[in-house]
Every structure is written in C-alpha cells, then in structure tokens.
C-alpha cells in the first residue's frame, strides 16, 4: 500500500481535504491537541478534531492523530492520542517530538508510550514519529526510546527553514541534512523502520506533505 499524507494545522478542513485528494494523498494528519503557548502552555484538546476526522474519513482519507509533545505533559498526550484512535476513528497516532525532548533523558517518550499502552493500544502497531534527524539528535535518549516502538519515521525535511539562504541545491541539501545521519545510525531497530519525510510546503498553506 502506498503512503502519502498531508499535515493539517489551520484553515478550512474541506479545502485541506480537497488539496490532499488532488495530491493523491491517502492520509490526513490532524492535531488532536496543542499547547498554548507552544512551549510553555497547558495541553488543550483540539475541539475541531472529532468533526475534522469524520469529514476526512467520509472523503476516503485515513486519519493519523498528532500532537506536538512536551515531556511534562506526555501522559496527557498519550491518553489524548489513544482517545483519538478509540473514540474518534483515527487509524494511528503521530508523536511530534522536537526541541522539548532533545535534553530529556527519555522519560517523556516512555511516559507517553505507557499512557498509550495503558489505554489498551499497541504502540508498535499504531504509533509514528515526526522528529528532526539532523546533527546528533538520533543518538539522544528520546530517539532511542521511539526506536523501540514506532511503526515509521516522518523526519522533518524543511528546505525553507534549514537552508534559508537557498544556496545551490538547497532542497537536496536539506534532505541530505536529514537523511544522511539516518543511514549511518547505529541503532539497528530504529534504522529498520520505514522513513517517509515530512516536506515543508508552507508557501501553499498550513500544510506539510
């Protein structure tokens, strides 16, 4: 089965669905919860998630519930992702683990996974990870913990952010920055998981592909 997904943040969900189908996508990533402010605020459920998920499914799109993860709210995040699967029909859940986890000892990811598992769901069948592979990040504890359980990786390949001056070959260089560390990663379990890069496309709306 092919995989192509569209990541949705804001705007009209109907427009996002139309765009996803036009691009040949079969998955929509929808935020099930968010922090406000992003790095310091409390975790809040996205009130539009249930309706948006239903609209996606009715148009033939699979749904992956997503949350930007922070270690201190990891237990809540795991529970909300599980709820999205069990109650609102999401096929899977995606953990967006970035800067807040980079200095963590791995307990944040373990807490999230435990909460997901305690809800009666198997993370090895349902959990995906969107992270940054650049530099030494793959060798940090949060990636080691994710490697034990995730189904697939969705590394962030964001040319406009990673290569802001747009040198020659800037798009390819942005992908190289992300994928080269993965090819030499010593974690065999993590390296065995399939990789589907998330490509920044903010110039055409609040989406990533």
Short mmCIF file of C-alpha atoms in Angstrom, two decimals:
data_model
loop_
_atom_site.label_atom_id
_atom_site.label_comp_id
_atom_site.label_asym_id
_atom_site.label_seq_id
_atom_site.Cartn_x
_atom_site.Cartn_y
_atom_site.Cartn_z
CA UNK A 1 0.00 0.00 0.00
CA UNK A 2 1.35 3.41 -0.95
CA UNK A 3 1.58 6.12 1.67
CA UNK A 4 1.21 9.85 1.11
CA UNK A 5 -0.14 12.20 3.71
CA UNK A 6 -0.97 15.86 4.22
CA UNK A 7 -0.34 17.56 7.57
CA UNK A 8 -3.12 19.97 8.50
CA UNK A 9 -2.84 22.80 11.05
CA UNK A 10 -5.35 25.56 10.39
CA UNK A 11 -7.85 26.79 7.85
CA UNK A 12 -10.87 25.20 6.26
CA UNK A 13 -10.76 21.42 6.60
CA UNK A 14 -12.78 20.98 3.40
CA UNK A 15 -10.14 22.89 1.43
CA UNK A 16 -7.42 20.79 3.04
CA UNK A 17 -9.23 17.58 2.11
CA UNK A 18 -9.63 18.76 -1.49
CA UNK A 19 -5.91 19.54 -1.64
CA UNK A 20 -4.96 16.21 -0.12
CA UNK A 21 -7.04 14.27 -2.63
CA UNK A 22 -5.69 16.34 -5.54
CA UNK A 23 -2.16 15.46 -4.42
CA UNK A 24 -3.00 11.77 -4.31
CA UNK A 25 -2.82 11.55 -0.53
CA UNK A 26 -4.49 8.79 1.43
CA UNK A 27 -3.75 10.05 4.95
CA UNK A 28 -4.52 13.28 6.78
CA UNK A 29 -2.51 14.18 9.88
CA UNK A 30 -4.74 16.10 12.27
CA UNK A 31 -3.76 17.74 15.54
CA UNK A 32 -5.64 16.14 18.41
CA UNK A 33 -4.18 18.55 20.98
CA UNK A 34 -1.87 21.55 21.26
CA UNK A 35 -0.05 23.69 23.82
CA UNK A 36 -0.84 27.38 24.20
CA UNK A 37 1.72 28.97 24.32
CA UNK A 38 3.51 26.32 22.26
CA UNK A 39 6.43 25.51 24.56
CA UNK A 40 5.12 26.59 27.95
CA UNK A 41 1.35 26.43 27.96
CA UNK A 42 -1.02 23.74 29.16
CA UNK A 43 -2.14 20.98 26.82
CA UNK A 44 -5.54 21.56 25.22
CA UNK A 45 -7.65 19.28 23.09
CA UNK A 46 -8.40 20.50 19.58
CA UNK A 47 -12.18 20.98 19.73
CA UNK A 48 -12.43 20.58 15.95
CA UNK A 49 -10.64 17.23 15.85
CA UNK A 50 -13.69 14.92 16.04
CA UNK A 51 -15.57 16.73 13.26
CA UNK A 52 -12.46 17.12 11.09
CA UNK A 53 -11.61 13.44 11.47
CA UNK A 54 -15.12 12.43 10.47
CA UNK A 55 -15.04 14.67 7.38
CA UNK A 56 -11.71 13.15 6.33
CA UNK A 57 -12.97 9.61 6.72
CA UNK A 58 -16.15 10.36 4.76
CA UNK A 59 -13.99 11.57 1.87
CA UNK A 60 -11.89 8.40 1.96
CA UNK A 61 -8.85 9.68 3.86
CA UNK A 62 -7.29 7.75 6.72
CA UNK A 63 -6.60 9.86 9.82
CA UNK A 64 -3.49 9.97 11.98
CA UNK A 65 -3.96 11.95 15.21
CA UNK A 66 -0.94 14.12 16.02
CA UNK A 67 0.39 16.06 18.98
CA UNK A 68 3.46 18.26 19.49
CA UNK A 69 4.98 16.60 22.51
CA UNK A 70 6.48 18.12 25.67
CA UNK A 71 7.87 15.79 28.36
CA UNK A 72 5.92 17.36 31.22
CA UNK A 73 2.56 16.72 29.52
CA UNK A 74 3.49 13.38 27.96
CA UNK A 75 0.99 11.32 29.97
CA UNK A 76 -1.89 13.56 28.86
CA UNK A 77 -0.66 13.45 25.28
CA UNK A 78 -0.60 9.65 25.23
CA UNK A 79 -4.12 9.49 26.64
CA UNK A 80 -5.47 12.01 24.12
CA UNK A 81 -3.85 10.19 21.20
CA UNK A 82 -5.35 6.93 22.42
CA UNK A 83 -8.76 8.59 22.72
CA UNK A 84 -8.45 9.83 19.13
CA UNK A 85 -7.95 6.25 17.95
CA UNK A 86 -10.52 4.55 20.17
CA UNK A 87 -13.28 7.17 20.13
CA UNK A 88 -12.86 9.27 17.01
CA UNK A 89 -11.75 6.76 14.40
CA UNK A 90 -8.11 7.74 13.85
CA UNK A 91 -6.23 4.85 12.29
CA UNK A 92 -2.96 5.77 14.01
CA UNK A 93 -1.22 8.35 16.20
CA UNK A 94 1.82 10.50 15.47
CA UNK A 95 4.18 11.97 18.06
CA UNK A 96 5.88 15.19 17.03
CA UNK A 97 8.97 15.13 19.26
CA UNK A 98 11.24 18.12 18.76
CA UNK A 99 13.23 20.60 20.86
CA UNK A 100 11.46 19.93 24.21
CA UNK A 101 12.66 16.30 24.11
CA UNK A 102 16.22 16.96 22.98
CA UNK A 103 17.53 17.48 26.51
CA UNK A 104 15.26 14.89 28.11
CA UNK A 105 16.54 11.55 29.37
CA UNK A 106 13.88 9.60 27.51
CA UNK A 107 11.32 9.53 30.30
CA UNK A 108 8.99 11.83 28.37
CA UNK A 109 8.64 9.38 25.49
CA UNK A 110 8.39 6.40 27.85
CA UNK A 111 5.59 8.17 29.74
CA UNK A 112 3.68 8.92 26.55
CA UNK A 113 4.06 5.35 25.30
CA UNK A 114 2.97 3.93 28.66
CA UNK A 115 -0.17 6.09 28.65
CA UNK A 116 -0.96 4.98 25.11
CA UNK A 117 -0.40 1.35 26.04
CA UNK A 118 -2.39 1.65 29.28
CA UNK A 119 -5.38 2.68 27.18
CA UNK A 120 -5.26 -0.77 25.63
CA UNK A 121 -3.45 0.14 22.40
CA UNK A 122 -0.26 -1.36 20.98
CA UNK A 123 2.21 1.41 20.06
CA UNK A 124 4.17 -0.97 17.82
CA UNK A 125 1.13 -1.15 15.53
CA UNK A 126 -0.20 2.38 15.76
CA UNK A 127 2.45 4.94 16.76
CA UNK A 128 4.51 7.02 14.32
CA UNK A 129 7.14 9.68 14.99
CA UNK A 130 7.82 13.05 13.38
CA UNK A 131 11.24 14.28 14.52
CA UNK A 132 14.38 16.12 13.46
CA UNK A 133 17.20 13.79 12.38
CA UNK A 134 19.85 16.49 11.89
CA UNK A 135 23.13 16.61 13.78
CA UNK A 136 23.46 14.21 16.71
CA UNK A 137 19.76 14.07 17.56
CA UNK A 138 19.33 10.42 16.57
CA UNK A 139 21.75 9.44 19.35
CA UNK A 140 19.79 11.20 22.06
CA UNK A 141 17.59 9.25 24.51
CA UNK A 142 14.23 10.28 23.06
CA UNK A 143 15.11 8.77 19.69
CA UNK A 144 16.33 5.58 21.32
CA UNK A 145 13.00 5.26 23.13
CA UNK A 146 11.00 5.99 19.99
CA UNK A 147 13.01 3.44 18.02
CA UNK A 148 11.72 0.70 20.30
CA UNK A 149 8.06 1.24 19.45
CA UNK A 150 7.28 3.34 16.39
CA UNK A 151 5.93 1.94 13.15
CA UNK A 152 7.60 4.56 10.95
CA UNK A 153 9.57 7.79 10.92
CA UNK A 154 8.46 11.10 9.41
CA UNK A 155 11.64 13.20 9.61
CA UNK A 156 11.24 16.89 9.03
CA UNK A 157 12.78 17.99 5.72
CA UNK A 158 12.13 21.71 5.70
CA UNK A 159 14.23 23.37 2.97
CA UNK A 160 12.98 26.91 3.62
CA UNK A 161 13.86 26.64 7.32
CA UNK A 162 17.01 24.52 7.12
CA UNK A 163 18.57 26.35 4.16
CA UNK A 164 17.18 29.84 4.49
CA UNK A 165 19.69 31.49 2.14
CA UNK A 166 18.76 28.99 -0.59
CA UNK A 167 22.24 28.10 -1.89
CA UNK A 168 22.66 25.98 -5.00
CA UNK A 169 20.96 22.63 -4.47
CA UNK A 170 19.27 23.90 -1.32
CA UNK A 171 16.34 21.47 -1.45
CA UNK A 172 18.59 18.43 -1.94
CA UNK A 173 20.92 19.68 0.79
CA UNK A 174 18.02 19.97 3.21
CA UNK A 175 17.12 16.34 2.53
CA UNK A 176 20.76 15.28 2.88
CA UNK A 177 20.97 17.02 6.26
CA UNK A 178 18.08 14.86 7.43
CA UNK A 179 18.71 11.50 5.78
CA UNK A 180 22.50 11.10 5.96
CA UNK A 181 22.55 10.75 9.77
CA UNK A 182 19.86 8.07 9.47
CA UNK A 183 21.87 5.95 7.02
CA UNK A 184 24.76 5.71 9.49
CA UNK A 185 22.70 5.43 12.68
CA UNK A 186 23.99 2.63 14.87
CA UNK A 187 20.50 1.82 16.21
CA UNK A 188 19.54 -1.20 14.11
CA UNK A 189 15.95 -1.32 15.37
CA UNK A 190 15.39 2.33 14.57
CA UNK A 191 17.07 2.14 11.18
CA UNK A 192 14.87 -0.83 10.21
CA UNK A 193 11.70 1.30 10.35
CA UNK A 194 10.41 2.87 7.10
CA UNK A 195 11.05 6.56 6.51
CA UNK A 196 8.50 8.98 5.00
CA UNK A 197 9.91 12.54 5.11
CA UNK A 198 7.61 15.42 6.03
CA UNK A 199 8.25 18.14 3.45
CA UNK A 200 7.60 21.76 4.32
CA UNK A 201 5.10 23.42 2.00
CA UNK A 202 4.03 26.48 3.97
CA UNK A 203 4.00 28.67 0.87
CA UNK A 204 0.78 26.94 -0.24
CA UNK A 205 -0.98 26.92 3.13
CA UNK A 206 -0.54 25.49 6.59
CA UNK A 207 0.46 22.05 5.40
CA UNK A 208 3.33 19.64 5.23
CA UNK A 209 3.40 16.66 2.87
#
